[in-house]
Coordinates of C-alpha atoms and ligand atoms in Angstrom, one line a residue:
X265 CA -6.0 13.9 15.8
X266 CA -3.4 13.3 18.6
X267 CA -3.8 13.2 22.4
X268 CA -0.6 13.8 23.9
X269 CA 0.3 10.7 26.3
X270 CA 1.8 12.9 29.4
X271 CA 3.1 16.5 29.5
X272 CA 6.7 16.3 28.7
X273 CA 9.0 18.4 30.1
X274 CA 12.3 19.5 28.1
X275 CA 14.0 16.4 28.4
X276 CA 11.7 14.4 27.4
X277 CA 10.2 13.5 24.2
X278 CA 6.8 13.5 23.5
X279 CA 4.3 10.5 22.7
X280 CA 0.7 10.2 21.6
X281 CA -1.8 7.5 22.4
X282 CA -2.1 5.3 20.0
X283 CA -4.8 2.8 18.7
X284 CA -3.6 -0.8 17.7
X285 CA -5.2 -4.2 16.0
X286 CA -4.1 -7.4 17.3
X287 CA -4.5 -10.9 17.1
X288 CA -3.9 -13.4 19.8
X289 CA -2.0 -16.4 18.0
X290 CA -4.2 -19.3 19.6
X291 CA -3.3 -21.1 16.2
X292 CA 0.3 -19.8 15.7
X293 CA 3.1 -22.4 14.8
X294 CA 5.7 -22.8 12.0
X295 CA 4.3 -25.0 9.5
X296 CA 5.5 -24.1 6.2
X297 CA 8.4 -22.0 5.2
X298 CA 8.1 -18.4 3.4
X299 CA 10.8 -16.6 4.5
X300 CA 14.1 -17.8 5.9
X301 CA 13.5 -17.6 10.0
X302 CA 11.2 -20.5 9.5
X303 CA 12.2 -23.8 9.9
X304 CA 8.8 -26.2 10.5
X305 CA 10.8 -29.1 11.3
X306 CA 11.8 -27.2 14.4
X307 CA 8.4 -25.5 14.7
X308 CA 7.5 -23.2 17.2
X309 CA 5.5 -23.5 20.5
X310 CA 1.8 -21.9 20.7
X311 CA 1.4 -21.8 24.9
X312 CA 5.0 -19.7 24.8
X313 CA 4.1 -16.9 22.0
X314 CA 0.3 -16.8 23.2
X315 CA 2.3 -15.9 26.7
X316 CA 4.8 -14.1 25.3
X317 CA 2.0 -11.3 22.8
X318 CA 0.1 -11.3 26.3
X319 CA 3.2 -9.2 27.8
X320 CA 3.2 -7.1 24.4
X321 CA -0.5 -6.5 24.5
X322 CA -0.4 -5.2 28.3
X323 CA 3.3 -3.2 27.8
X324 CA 1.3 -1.4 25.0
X325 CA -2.0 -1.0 27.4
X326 CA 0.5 0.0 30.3
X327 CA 1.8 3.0 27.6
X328 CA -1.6 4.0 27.6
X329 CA -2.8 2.9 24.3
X330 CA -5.7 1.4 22.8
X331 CA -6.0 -2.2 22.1
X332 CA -8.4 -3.5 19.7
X333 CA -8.6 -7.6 18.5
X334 CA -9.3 -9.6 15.9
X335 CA -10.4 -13.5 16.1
X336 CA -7.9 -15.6 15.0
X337 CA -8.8 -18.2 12.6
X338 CA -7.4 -22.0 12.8
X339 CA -5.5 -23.0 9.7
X340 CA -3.9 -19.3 9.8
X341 CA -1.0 -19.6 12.0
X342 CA 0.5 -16.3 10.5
X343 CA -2.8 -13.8 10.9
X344 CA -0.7 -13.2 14.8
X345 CA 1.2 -10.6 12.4
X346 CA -1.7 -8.0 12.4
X347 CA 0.3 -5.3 10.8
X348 CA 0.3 -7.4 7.4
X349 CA -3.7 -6.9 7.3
X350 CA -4.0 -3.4 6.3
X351 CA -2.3 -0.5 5.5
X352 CA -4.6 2.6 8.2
X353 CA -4.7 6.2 7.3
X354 CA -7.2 8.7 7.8
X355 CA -9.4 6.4 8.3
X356 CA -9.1 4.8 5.0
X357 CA -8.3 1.2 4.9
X358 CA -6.5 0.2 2.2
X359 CA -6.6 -3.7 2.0
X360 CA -3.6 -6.8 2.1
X361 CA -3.3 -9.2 -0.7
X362 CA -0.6 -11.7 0.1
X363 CA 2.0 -13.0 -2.1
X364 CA 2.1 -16.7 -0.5
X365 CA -1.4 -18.7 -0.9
X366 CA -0.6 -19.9 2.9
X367 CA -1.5 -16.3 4.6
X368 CA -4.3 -15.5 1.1
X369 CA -7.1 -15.3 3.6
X370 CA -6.2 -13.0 5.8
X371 CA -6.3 -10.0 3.7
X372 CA -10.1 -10.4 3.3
X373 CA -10.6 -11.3 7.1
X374 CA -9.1 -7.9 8.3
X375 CA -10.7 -6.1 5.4
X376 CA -13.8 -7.1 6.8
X377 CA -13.1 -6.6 10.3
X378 CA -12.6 -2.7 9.0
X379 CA -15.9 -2.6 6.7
X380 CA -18.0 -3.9 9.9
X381 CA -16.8 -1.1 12.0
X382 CA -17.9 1.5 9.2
X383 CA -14.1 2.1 7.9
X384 CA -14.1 2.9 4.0
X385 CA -12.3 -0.1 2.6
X386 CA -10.3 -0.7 -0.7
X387 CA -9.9 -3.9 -2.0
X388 CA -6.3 -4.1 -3.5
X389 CA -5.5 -5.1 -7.0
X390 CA -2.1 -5.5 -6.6
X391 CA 0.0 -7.6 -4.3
X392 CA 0.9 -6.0 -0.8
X393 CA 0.9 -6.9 2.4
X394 CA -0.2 -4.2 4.2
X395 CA 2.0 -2.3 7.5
X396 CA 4.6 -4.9 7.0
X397 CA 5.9 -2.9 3.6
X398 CA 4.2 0.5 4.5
X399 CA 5.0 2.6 6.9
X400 CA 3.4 6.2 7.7
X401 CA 5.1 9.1 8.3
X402 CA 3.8 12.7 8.8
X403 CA 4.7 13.7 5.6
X404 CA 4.9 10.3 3.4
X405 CA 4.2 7.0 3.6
X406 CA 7.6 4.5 3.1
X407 CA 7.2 1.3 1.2
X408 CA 9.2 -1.1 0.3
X409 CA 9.6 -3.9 -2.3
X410 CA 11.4 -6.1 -3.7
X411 CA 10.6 -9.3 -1.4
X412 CA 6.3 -9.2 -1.0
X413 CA 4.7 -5.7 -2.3
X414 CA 4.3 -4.9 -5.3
X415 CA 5.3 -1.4 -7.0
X416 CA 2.2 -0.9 -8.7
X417 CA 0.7 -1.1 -5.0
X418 CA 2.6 1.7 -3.7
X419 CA 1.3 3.7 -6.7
X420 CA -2.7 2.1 -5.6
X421 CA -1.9 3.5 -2.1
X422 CA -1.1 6.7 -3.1
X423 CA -4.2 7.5 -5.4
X424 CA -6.3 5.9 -2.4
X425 CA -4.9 7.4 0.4
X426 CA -3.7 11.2 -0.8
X427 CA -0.5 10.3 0.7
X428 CA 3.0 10.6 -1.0
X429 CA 4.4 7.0 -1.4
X430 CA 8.6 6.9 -1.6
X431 CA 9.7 2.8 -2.9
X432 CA 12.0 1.6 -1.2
X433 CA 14.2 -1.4 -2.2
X434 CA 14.6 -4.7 -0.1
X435 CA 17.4 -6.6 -0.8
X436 CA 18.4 -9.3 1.9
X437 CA 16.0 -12.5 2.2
X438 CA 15.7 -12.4 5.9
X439 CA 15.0 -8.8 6.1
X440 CA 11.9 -9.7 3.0
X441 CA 9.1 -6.7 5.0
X442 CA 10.2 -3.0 5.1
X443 CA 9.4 -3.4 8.5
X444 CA 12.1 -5.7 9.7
X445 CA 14.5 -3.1 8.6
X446 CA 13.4 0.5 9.8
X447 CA 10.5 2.1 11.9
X448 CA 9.3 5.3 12.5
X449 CA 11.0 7.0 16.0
X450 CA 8.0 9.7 15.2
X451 CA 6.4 11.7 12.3
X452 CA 9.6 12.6 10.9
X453 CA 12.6 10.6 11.9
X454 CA 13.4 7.2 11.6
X455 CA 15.8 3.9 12.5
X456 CA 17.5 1.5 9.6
X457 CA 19.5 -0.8 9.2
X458 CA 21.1 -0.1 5.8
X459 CA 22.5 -3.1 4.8
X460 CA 18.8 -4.7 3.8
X461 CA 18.5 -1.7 1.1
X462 CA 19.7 -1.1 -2.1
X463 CA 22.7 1.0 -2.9
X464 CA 19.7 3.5 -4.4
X465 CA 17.2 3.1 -2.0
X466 CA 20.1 4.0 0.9
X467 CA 21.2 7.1 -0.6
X468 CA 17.1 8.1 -0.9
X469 CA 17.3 7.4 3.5
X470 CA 20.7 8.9 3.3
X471 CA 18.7 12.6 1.9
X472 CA 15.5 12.0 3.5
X473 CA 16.5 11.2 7.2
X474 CA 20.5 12.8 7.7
X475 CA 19.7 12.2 11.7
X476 CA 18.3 8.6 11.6
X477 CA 19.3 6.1 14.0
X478 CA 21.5 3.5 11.9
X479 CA 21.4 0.3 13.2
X480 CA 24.0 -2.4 13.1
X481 CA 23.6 -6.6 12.0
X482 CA 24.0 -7.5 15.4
X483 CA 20.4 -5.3 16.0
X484 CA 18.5 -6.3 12.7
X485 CA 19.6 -9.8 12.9
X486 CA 17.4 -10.2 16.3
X487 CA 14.5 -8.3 14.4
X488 CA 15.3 -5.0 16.7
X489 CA 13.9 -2.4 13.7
X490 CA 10.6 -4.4 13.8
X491 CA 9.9 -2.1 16.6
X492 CA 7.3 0.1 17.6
X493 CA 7.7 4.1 18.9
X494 CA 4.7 6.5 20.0
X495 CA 7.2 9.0 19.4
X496 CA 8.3 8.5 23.3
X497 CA 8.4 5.2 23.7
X498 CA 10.1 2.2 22.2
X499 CA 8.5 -1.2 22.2
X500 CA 11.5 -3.8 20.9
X501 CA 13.1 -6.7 21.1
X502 CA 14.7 -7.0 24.2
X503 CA 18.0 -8.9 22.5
X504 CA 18.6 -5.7 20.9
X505 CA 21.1 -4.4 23.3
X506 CA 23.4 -1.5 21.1
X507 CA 20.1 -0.2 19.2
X508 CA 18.3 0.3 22.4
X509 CA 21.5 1.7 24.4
X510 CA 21.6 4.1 21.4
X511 CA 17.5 5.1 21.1
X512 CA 18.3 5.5 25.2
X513 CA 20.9 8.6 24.1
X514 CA 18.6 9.7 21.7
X515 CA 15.9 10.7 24.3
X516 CA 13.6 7.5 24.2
X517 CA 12.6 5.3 26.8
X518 CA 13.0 1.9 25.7
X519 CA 10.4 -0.5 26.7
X520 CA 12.0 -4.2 25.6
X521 CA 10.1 -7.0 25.1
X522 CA 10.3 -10.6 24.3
X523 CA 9.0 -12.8 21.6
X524 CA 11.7 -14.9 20.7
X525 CA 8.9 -17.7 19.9
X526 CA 7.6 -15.8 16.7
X527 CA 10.3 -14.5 16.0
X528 CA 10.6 -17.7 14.7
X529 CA 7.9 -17.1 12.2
X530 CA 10.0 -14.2 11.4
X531 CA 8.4 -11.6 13.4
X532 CA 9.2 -9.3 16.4
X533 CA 6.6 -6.7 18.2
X534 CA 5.7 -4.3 14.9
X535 CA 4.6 -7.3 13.0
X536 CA 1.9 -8.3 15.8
X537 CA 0.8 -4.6 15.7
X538 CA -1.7 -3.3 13.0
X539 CA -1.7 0.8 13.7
X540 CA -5.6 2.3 13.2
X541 CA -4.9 6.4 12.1
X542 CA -7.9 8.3 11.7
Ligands
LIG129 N1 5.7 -15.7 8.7 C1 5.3 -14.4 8.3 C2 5.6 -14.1 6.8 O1 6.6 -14.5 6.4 C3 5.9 -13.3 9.2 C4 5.3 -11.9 8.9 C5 6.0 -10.9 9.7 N2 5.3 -9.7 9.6 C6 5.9 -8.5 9.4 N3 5.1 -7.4 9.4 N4 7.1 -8.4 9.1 O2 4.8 -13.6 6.1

């Protein structure tokens, strides 16, 4: 089910409304260190990414999308990364389980968020942390590994969610989520920067996507393919000049944005984003 967004005319491409979880970081800070953008000696200011995810949240309502939230819960300071809650499709939840014991409780807290809203849930038994290593395509759903999810996971999404899984391999510590290193332009295309995959993995992006937008360490190194496209429009990192001048010739209109304060945490504007498909 897909409402179209506007009527586009030739030139343009066209997007669909879309229907987003978020989490407002009132507890947000860099306290411990799980990946290497963290540093919690230098930390990380709460007033400045609470104002900063305001100007995502309305650039996404401004797009005409839907906006739900979740509480945040003290002592989380991660759960702000919404898309690591739960992998969305069809209406089927399939739940997190995190790898670090620092984020362990937010796995449950979004599952449950989903079960009192009369989703049908799955508890995971393998390690996975949802959106951030999955990522749903029209015809597949990408997932990568190597850093947090497990490969037995990609095989429990599949049998839950009816959806062909392809594994893809992670293998550069500050690109550790499939979702710092490629997103979805639309149902059928994608951006990557292949330099965080394996020599396998690229040639299996190579065959799959021939017209993807290939990004370059200047991009990925200011988290610019932890973006997020309604197939029209491109909600990134504002830093990421040469991906977004290239998106631009592809068609898109780029909408930048910044959150250079948890990108200090590690994450950019498809990590705040949790994406509900029914
Ligand atoms: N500090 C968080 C972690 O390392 C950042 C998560 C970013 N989320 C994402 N979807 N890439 O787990």
């Amino acid at each position: 089910m897909t409402t179209p967004l506007a009527v586009a005319t030739n030139s343009e491409r066209a997007g669909t409304a879309r229907h987003y979880l978020m989490c407002r970081p009132e507890f947000f800070s860099v306290s411990y260190a799980i990946n290497p953008w963290m540093d919690p000696l230098a930390g990380a200011d709460t007033a400045t990414a609470v104002r900063q995810w305001e100007g995502l949240r309305e650039a996404y309502q401004s797009l005409g999308h839907t906006v739900d939230l979740i509480d945040p819960i003290p002592g989380l300071p991660d759960m702000v990364f919404a898309a690591n809650g739960a992998l969305v499709a069809d209406g089927r939840v399939y739940g997190a389980r995190f790898t670090h014991a620092e984020r362990a409780a937010e796995g449950p807290a979004y599952l449950r968020w989903f079960a009192d809203r009369g989703y049908e849930t799955l508890e995971a038994s393998f390690t996975n942390e949802g959106e951030g290593d999955y990522l749903t395509l029209d015809e597949m759903i990408l997932a990568g590994t190597g850093f947090r999810t497990d490969v037995a996971a990609h095989m429990e999404a599949q049998e839950f969610l009816g959806r062909p899984v392809v594994t893809l391999r992670l293998v550069d510590p500050r690109f550790y989520h499939l979702d710092t290193a490629l997103f979805p332009l639309d149902g059928h295309n994608v951006a990557y920067y292949p330099e965080a995959f394996s020599a396998g993995s690229r040639r299996v992006l190579e065959r799959l996507f021939p017209d993807a937008v290939i990004a370059e360490a200047a991009d990925a190194e200011v988290l610019g393919l932890n973006a997020v496209s309604d197939g029209r429009h491109v909600v990134i990192n504002a830093e990421a000049k040469k991906l977004s001048v290239e998106l631009e010739n592809r068609g898109y209109e780029v909408v930048p944005v910044d959150l250079s304060e948890l990108r200090k945490a590690g994450g950019g504007p498809k990590c705040c984003t949790l994406e509900i498909r029914r």
